[in-house]
PDB file of C-alpha atoms and ligand atoms in Angstrom:
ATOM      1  CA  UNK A 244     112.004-181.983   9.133  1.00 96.00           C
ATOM      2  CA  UNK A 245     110.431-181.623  12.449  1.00 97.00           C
ATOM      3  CA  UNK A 246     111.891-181.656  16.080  1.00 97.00           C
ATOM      4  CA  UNK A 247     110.155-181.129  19.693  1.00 96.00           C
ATOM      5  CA  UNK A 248     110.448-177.902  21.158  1.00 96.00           C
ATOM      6  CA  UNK A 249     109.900-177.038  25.166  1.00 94.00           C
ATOM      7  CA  UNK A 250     109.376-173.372  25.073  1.00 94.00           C
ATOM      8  CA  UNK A 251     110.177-170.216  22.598  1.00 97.00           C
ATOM      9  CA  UNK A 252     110.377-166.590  24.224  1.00 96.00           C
ATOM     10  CA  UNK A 253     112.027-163.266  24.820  1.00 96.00           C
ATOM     11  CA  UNK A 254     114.812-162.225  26.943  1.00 96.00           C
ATOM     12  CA  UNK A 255     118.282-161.160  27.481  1.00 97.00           C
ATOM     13  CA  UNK A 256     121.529-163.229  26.950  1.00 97.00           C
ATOM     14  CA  UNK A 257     122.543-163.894  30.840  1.00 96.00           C
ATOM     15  CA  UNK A 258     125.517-165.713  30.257  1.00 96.00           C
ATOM     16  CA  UNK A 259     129.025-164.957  28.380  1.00 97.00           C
ATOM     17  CA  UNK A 260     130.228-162.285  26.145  1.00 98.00           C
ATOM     18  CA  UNK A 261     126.789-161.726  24.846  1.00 98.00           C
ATOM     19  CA  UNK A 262     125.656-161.003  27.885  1.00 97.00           C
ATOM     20  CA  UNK A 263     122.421-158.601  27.860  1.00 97.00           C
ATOM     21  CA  UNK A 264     121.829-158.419  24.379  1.00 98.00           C
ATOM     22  CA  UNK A 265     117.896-159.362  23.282  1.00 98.00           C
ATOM     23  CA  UNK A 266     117.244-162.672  21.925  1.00 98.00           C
ATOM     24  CA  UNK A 267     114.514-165.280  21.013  1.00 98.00           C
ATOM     25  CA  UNK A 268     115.199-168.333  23.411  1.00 97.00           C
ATOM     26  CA  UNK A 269     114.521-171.888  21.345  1.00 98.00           C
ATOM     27  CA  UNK A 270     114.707-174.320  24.289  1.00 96.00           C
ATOM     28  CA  UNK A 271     114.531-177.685  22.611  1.00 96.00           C
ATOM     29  CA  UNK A 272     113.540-180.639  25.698  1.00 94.00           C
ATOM     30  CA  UNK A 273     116.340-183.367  26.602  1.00 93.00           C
ATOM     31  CA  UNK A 274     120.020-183.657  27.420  1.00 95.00           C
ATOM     32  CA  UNK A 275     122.625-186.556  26.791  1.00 95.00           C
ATOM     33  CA  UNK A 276     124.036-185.549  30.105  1.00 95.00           C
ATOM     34  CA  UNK A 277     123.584-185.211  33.924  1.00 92.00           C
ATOM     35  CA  UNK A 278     125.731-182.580  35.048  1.00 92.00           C
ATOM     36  CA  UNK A 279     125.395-181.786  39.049  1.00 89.00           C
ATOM     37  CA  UNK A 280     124.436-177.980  38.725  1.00 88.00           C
ATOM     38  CA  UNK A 281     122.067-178.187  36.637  1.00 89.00           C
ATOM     39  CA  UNK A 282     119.271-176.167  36.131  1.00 82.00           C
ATOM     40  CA  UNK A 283     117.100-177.346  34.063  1.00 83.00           C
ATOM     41  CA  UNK A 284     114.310-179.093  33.753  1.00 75.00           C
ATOM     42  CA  UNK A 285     114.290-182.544  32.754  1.00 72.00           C
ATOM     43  CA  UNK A 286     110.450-183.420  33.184  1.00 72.00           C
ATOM     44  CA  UNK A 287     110.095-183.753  29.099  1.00 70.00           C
ATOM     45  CA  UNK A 288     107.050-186.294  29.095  1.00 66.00           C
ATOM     46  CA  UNK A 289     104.385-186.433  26.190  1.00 62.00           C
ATOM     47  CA  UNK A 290     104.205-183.073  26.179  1.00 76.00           C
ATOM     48  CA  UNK A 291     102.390-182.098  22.787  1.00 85.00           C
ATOM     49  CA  UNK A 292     102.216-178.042  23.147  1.00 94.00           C
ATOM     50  CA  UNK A 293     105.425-175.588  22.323  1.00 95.00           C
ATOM     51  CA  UNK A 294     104.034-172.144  24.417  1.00 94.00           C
ATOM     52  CA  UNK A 295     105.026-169.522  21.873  1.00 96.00           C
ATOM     53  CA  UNK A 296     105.721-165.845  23.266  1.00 93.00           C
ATOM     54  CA  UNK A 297     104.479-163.557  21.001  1.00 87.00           C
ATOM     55  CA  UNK A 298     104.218-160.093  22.715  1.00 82.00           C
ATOM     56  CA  UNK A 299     104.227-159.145  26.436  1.00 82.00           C
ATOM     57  CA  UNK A 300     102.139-161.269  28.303  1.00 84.00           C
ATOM     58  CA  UNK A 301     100.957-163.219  25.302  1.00 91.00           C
ATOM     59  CA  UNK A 302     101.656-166.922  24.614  1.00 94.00           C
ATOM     60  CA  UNK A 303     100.422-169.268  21.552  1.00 95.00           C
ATOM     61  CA  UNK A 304     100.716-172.955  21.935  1.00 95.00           C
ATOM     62  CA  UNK A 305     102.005-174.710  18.784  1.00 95.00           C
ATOM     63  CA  UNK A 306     101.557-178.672  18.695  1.00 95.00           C
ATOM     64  CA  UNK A 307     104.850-180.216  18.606  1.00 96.00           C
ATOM     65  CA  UNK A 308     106.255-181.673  16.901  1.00 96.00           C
ATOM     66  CA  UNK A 309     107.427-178.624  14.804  1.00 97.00           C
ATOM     67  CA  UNK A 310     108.473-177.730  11.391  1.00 98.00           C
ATOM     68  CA  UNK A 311     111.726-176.197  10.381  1.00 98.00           C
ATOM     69  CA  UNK A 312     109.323-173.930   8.205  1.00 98.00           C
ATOM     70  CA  UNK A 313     106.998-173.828  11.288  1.00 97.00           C
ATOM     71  CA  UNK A 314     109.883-172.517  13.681  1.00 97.00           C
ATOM     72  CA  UNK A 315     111.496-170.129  10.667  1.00 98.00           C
ATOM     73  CA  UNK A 316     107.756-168.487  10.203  1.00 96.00           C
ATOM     74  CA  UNK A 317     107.334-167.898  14.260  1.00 96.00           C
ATOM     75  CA  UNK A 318     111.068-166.329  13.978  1.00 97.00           C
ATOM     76  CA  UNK A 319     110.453-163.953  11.558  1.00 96.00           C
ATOM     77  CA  UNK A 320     107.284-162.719  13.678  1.00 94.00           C
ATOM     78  CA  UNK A 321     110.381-161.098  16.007  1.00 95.00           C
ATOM     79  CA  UNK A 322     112.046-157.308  15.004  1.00 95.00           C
ATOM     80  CA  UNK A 323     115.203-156.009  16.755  1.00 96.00           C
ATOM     81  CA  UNK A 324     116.826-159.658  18.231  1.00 97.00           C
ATOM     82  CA  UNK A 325     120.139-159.899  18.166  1.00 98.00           C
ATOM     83  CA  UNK A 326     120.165-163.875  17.570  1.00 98.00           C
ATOM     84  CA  UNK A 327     118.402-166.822  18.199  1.00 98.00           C
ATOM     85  CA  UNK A 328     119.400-168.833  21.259  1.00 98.00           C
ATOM     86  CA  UNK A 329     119.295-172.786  20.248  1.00 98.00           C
ATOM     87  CA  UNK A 330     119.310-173.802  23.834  1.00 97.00           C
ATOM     88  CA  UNK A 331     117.965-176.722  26.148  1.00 93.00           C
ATOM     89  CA  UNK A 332     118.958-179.492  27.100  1.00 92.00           C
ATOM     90  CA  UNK A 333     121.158-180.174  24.320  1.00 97.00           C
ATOM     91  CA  UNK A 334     120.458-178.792  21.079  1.00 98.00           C
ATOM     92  CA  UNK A 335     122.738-180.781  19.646  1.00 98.00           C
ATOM     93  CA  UNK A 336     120.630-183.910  19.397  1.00 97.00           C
ATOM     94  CA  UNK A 337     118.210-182.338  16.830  1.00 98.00           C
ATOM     95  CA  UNK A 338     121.233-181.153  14.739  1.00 98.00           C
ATOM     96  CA  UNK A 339     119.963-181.941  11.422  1.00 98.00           C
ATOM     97  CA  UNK A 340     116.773-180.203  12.054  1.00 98.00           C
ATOM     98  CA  UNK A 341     118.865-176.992  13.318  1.00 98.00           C
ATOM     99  CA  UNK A 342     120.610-177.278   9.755  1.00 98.00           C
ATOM    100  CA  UNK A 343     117.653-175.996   8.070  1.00 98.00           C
ATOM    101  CA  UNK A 344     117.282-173.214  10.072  1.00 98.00           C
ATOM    102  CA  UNK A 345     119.786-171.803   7.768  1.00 98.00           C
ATOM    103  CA  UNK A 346     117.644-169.149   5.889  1.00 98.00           C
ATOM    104  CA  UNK A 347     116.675-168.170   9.822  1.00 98.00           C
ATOM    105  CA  UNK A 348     116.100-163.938   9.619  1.00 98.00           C
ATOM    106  CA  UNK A 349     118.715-163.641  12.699  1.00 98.00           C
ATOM    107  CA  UNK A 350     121.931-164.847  13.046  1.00 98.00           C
ATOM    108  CA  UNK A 351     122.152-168.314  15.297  1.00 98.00           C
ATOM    109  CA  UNK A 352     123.771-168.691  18.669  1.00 98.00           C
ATOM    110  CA  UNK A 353     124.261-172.402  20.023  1.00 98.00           C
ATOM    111  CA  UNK A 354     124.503-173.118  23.453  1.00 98.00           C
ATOM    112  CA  UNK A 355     125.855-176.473  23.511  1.00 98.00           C
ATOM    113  CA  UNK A 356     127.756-178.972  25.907  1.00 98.00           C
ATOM    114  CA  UNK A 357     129.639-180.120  23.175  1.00 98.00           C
ATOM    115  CA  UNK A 358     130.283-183.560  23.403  1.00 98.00           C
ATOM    116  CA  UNK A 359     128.238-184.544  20.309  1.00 98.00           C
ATOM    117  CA  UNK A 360     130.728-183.935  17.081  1.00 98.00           C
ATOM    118  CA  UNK A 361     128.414-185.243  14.829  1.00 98.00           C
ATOM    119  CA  UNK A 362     126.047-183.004  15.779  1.00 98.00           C
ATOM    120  CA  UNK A 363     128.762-180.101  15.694  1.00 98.00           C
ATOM    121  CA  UNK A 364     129.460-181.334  12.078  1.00 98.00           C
ATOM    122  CA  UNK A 365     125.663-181.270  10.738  1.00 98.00           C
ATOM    123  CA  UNK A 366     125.474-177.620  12.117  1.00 98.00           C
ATOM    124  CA  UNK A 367     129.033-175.770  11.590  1.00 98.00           C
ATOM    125  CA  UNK A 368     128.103-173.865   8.392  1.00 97.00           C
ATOM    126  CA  UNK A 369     124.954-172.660   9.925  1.00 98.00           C
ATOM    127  CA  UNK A 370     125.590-171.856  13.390  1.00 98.00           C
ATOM    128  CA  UNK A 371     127.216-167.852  13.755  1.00 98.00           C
ATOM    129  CA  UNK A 372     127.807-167.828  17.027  1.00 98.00           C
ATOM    130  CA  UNK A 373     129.194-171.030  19.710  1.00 98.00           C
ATOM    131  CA  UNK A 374     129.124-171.135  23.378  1.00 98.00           C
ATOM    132  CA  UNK A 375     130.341-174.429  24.148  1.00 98.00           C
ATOM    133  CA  UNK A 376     131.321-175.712  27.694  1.00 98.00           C
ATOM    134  CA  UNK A 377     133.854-177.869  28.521  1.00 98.00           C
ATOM    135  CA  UNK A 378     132.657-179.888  31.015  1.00 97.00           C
ATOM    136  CA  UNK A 379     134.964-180.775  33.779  1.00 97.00           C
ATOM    137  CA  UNK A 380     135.479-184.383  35.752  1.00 95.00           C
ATOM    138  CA  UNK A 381     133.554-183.884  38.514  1.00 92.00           C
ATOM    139  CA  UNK A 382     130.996-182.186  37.212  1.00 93.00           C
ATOM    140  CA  UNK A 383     129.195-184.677  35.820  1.00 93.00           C
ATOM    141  CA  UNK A 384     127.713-188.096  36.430  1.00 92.00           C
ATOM    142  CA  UNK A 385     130.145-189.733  33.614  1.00 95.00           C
ATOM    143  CA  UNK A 386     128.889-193.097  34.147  1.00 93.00           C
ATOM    144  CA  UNK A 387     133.137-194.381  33.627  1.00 93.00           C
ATOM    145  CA  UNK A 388     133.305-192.726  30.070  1.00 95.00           C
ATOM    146  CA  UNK A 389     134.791-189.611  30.870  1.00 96.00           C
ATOM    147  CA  UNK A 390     137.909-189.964  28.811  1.00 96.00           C
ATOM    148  CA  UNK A 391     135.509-190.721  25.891  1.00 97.00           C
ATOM    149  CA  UNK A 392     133.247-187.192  26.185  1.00 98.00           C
ATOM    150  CA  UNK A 393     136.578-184.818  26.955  1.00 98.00           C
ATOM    151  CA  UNK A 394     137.792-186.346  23.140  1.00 98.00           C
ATOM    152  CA  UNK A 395     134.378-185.684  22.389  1.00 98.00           C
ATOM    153  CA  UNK A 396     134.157-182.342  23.678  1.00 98.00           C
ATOM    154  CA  UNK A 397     137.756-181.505  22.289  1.00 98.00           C
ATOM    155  CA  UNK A 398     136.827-182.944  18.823  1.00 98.00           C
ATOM    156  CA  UNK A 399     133.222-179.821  18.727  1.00 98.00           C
ATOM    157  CA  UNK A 400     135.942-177.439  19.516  1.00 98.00           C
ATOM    158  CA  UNK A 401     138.126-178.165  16.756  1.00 98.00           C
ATOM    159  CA  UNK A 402     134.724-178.561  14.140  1.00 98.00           C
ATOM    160  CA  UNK A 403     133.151-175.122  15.765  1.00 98.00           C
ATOM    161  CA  UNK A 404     136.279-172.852  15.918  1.00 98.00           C
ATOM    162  CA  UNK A 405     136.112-169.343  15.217  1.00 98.00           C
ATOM    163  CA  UNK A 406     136.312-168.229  11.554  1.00 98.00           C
ATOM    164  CA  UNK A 407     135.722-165.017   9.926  1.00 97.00           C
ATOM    165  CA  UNK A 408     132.114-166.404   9.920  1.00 96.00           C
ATOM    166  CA  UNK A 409     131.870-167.667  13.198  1.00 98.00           C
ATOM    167  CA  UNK A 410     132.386-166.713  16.647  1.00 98.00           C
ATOM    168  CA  UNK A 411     133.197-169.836  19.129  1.00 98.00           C
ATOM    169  CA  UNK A 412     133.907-168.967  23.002  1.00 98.00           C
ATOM    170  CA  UNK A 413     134.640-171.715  25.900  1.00 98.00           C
ATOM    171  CA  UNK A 414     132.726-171.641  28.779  1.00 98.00           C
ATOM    172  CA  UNK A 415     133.924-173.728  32.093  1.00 98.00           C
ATOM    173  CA  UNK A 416     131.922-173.593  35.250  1.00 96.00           C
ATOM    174  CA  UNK A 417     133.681-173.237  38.304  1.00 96.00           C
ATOM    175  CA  UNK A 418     132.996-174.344  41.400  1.00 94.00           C
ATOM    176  CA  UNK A 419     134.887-174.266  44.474  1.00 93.00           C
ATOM    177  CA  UNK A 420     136.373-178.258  44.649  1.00 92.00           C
ATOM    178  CA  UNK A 421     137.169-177.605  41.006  1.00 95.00           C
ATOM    179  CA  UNK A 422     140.897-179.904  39.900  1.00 95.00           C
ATOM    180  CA  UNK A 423     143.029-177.233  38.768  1.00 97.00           C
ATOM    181  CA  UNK A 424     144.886-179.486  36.861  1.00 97.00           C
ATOM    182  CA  UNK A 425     142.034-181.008  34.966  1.00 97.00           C
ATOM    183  CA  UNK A 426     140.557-177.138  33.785  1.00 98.00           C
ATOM    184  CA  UNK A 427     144.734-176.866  32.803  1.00 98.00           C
ATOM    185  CA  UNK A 428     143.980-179.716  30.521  1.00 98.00           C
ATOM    186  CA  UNK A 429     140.942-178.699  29.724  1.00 98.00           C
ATOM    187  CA  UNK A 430     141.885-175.108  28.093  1.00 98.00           C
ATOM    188  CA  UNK A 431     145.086-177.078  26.102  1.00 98.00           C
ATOM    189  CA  UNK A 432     142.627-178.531  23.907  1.00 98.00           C
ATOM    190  CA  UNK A 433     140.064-175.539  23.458  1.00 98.00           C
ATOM    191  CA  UNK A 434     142.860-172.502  23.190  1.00 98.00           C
ATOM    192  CA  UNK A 435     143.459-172.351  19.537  1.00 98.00           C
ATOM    193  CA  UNK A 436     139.500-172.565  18.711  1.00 98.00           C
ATOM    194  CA  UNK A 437     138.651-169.605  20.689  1.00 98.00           C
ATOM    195  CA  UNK A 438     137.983-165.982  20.612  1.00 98.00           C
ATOM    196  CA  UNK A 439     137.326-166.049  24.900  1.00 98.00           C
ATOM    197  CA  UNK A 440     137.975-168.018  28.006  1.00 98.00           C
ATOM    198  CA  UNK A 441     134.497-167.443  30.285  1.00 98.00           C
ATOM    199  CA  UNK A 442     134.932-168.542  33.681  1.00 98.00           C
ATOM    200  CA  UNK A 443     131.320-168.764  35.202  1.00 97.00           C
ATOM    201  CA  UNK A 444     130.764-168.932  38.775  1.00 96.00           C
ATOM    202  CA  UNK A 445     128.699-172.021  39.374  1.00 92.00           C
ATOM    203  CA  UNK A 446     124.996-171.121  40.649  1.00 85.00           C
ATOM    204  CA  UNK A 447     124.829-173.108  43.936  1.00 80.00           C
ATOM    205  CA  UNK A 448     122.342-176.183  43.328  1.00 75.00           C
ATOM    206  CA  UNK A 449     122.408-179.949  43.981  1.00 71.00           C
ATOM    207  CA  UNK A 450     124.913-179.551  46.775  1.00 77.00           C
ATOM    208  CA  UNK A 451     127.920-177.813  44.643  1.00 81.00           C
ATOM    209  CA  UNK A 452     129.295-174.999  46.169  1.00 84.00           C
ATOM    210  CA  UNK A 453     129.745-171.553  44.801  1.00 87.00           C
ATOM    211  CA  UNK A 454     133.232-170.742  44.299  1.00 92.00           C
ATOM    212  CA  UNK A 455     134.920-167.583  46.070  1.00 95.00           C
ATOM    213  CA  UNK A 456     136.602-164.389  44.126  1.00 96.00           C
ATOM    214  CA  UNK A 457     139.704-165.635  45.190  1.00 97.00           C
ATOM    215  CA  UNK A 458     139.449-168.950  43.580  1.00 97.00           C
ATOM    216  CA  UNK A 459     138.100-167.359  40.714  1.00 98.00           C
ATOM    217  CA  UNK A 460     140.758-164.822  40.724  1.00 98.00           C
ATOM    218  CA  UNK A 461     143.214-167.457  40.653  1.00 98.00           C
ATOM    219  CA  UNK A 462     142.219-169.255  38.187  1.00 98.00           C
ATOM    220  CA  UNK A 463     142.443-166.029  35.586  1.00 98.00           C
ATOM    221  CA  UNK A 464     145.502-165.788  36.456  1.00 98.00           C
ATOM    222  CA  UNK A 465     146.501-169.622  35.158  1.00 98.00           C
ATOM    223  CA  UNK A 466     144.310-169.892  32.432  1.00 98.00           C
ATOM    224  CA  UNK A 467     145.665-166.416  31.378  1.00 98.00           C
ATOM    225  CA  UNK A 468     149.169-168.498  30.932  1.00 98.00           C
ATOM    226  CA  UNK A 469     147.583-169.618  27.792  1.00 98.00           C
ATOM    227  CA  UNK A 470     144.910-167.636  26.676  1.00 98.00           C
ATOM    228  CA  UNK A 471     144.642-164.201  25.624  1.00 97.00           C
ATOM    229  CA  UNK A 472     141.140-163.219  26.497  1.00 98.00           C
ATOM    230  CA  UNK A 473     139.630-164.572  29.846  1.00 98.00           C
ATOM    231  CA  UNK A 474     137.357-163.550  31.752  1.00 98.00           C
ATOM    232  CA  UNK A 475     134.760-164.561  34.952  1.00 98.00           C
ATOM    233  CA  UNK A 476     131.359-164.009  33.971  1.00 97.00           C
ATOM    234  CA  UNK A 477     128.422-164.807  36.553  1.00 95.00           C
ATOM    235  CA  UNK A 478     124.909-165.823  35.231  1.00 92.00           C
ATOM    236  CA  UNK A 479     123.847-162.592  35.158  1.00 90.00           C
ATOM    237  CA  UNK A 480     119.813-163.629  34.229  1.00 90.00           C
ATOM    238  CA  UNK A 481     119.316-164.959  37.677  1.00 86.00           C
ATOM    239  CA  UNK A 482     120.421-161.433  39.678  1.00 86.00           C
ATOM    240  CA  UNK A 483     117.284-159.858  37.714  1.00 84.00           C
ATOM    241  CA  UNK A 484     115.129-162.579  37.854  1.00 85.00           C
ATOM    242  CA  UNK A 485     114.822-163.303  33.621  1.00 84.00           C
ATOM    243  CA  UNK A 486     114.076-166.276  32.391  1.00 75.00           C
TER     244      UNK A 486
HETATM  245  S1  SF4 B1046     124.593-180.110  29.658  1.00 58.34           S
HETATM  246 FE1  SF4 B1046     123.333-178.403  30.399  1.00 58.34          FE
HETATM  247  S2  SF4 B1046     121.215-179.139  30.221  1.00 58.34           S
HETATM  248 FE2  SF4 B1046     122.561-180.933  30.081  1.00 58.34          FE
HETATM  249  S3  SF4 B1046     122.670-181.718  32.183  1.00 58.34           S
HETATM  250 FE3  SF4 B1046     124.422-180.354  31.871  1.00 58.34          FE
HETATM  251  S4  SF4 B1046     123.739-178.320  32.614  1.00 58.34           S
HETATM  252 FE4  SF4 B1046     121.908-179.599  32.291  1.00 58.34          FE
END
């Protein structure tokens, strides 16, 4: 099977418990959502070339589409990664292509926004490590379905929990207008799935403001009420200047 991909390099983990540990980045183009903060970019045109990093300073272009074989080979070109970041846009929406990245030579580490099950189903016995985010109500242009993607978004949780096998983690962003009450009911339906509570600090963009340590402080505090492990993790990438 083949899938477009934007970009493959090297770098650190910025976000979550991971945070700092060396992987290969897989940044496949395109998301299902538009959330207010976000980051990245969403120019995906006919764009035929994948830029490969391949050492310091070097870069191969691959014509995309590629092949699950195509992206296994360029993975096993890598020594001493921790895991391969399936990032993007939403990996998610190339799910069955992710499922034969089973025989990949380093463990995999989705970064999803988790409001496509399906996709969660195709990739659960293949996938060793989830960071899903639960995205909040205002966070997101929702178009009126809102009630639809949080049942969505519960539903990956339940499909990606942590096993023996697998590690999942929550990730909610927090701004400083975040509704208190919706992150409450937010955590209810992600607390038995999880190893970790992250509560990110939004990066200020598109007119969201940051939120302030006491905020953030108090936050811990109630989502400590009903999880064991929480903790406020800032994207930690953008202080050094990685990609
Ligand atoms: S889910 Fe991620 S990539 Fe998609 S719009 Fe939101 S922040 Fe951007």
């Amino acid at each position: 099977m083949k899938s477009p991909i934007r970009e493959i390099f090297l770098s650190a983990q910025g976000e979550g418990p991971y945070v700092g540990y060396r992987q290969l980045f897989v940044r496949f183009p395109k998301c299902n959502l538009e959330c207010l903060y976000c980051d990245t970019p969403k120019d995906w045109g006919p764009q035929s070339k994948c830029r490969v990093e391949t050492g310091p300073d070097k870069f191969v272009d691959y014509e995309n589409p590629l092949s699950s074989e195509q992206l296994l080979g360029v993975i096993k070109l890598y020594e001493r990664v921790h895991s391969v970041s399936l990032t993007g846009g939403e990996p998610l929406l190339y799910a069955k292509f992710i499922k034969e990245l089973k025989s990949s030579k380093f463990p995999l580490y989705l970064e999803t926004n988790m409001t496509l099950p399906d996709g969660a189903k195709e990739v659960k016995d293949v996938v060793k490590y989830v960071s899903g985010d639960f995205k909040l109500k205002n966070q997101c242009d929702w178009k009126g379905r809102y009630d639809k993607y949080f049942n969505d978004m519960a539903r990956s949780f339940s499909i990606l929990r942590q096993t023996s096998f697998r590690d999942c983690f929550c990730k909610i962003i927090v701004s400083e207008d975040i509704d208190r009450e919706d992150m409450m009911h937010a955590i209810d339906q992600v607390k038995d799935c999880i190893t970790e509570l992250i509560l990110q600090p939004v990066t200020p963009a598109g007119g969201v403001e940051a939120a302030s340590p006491k905020l953030l402080l108090e936050l811990q505090d109630m989502a400590l009420e009903k999880v064991e492990n929480v903790r406020i993790i800032p994207q930690t990438h953008k202080i050094w200047g990685a990609l």
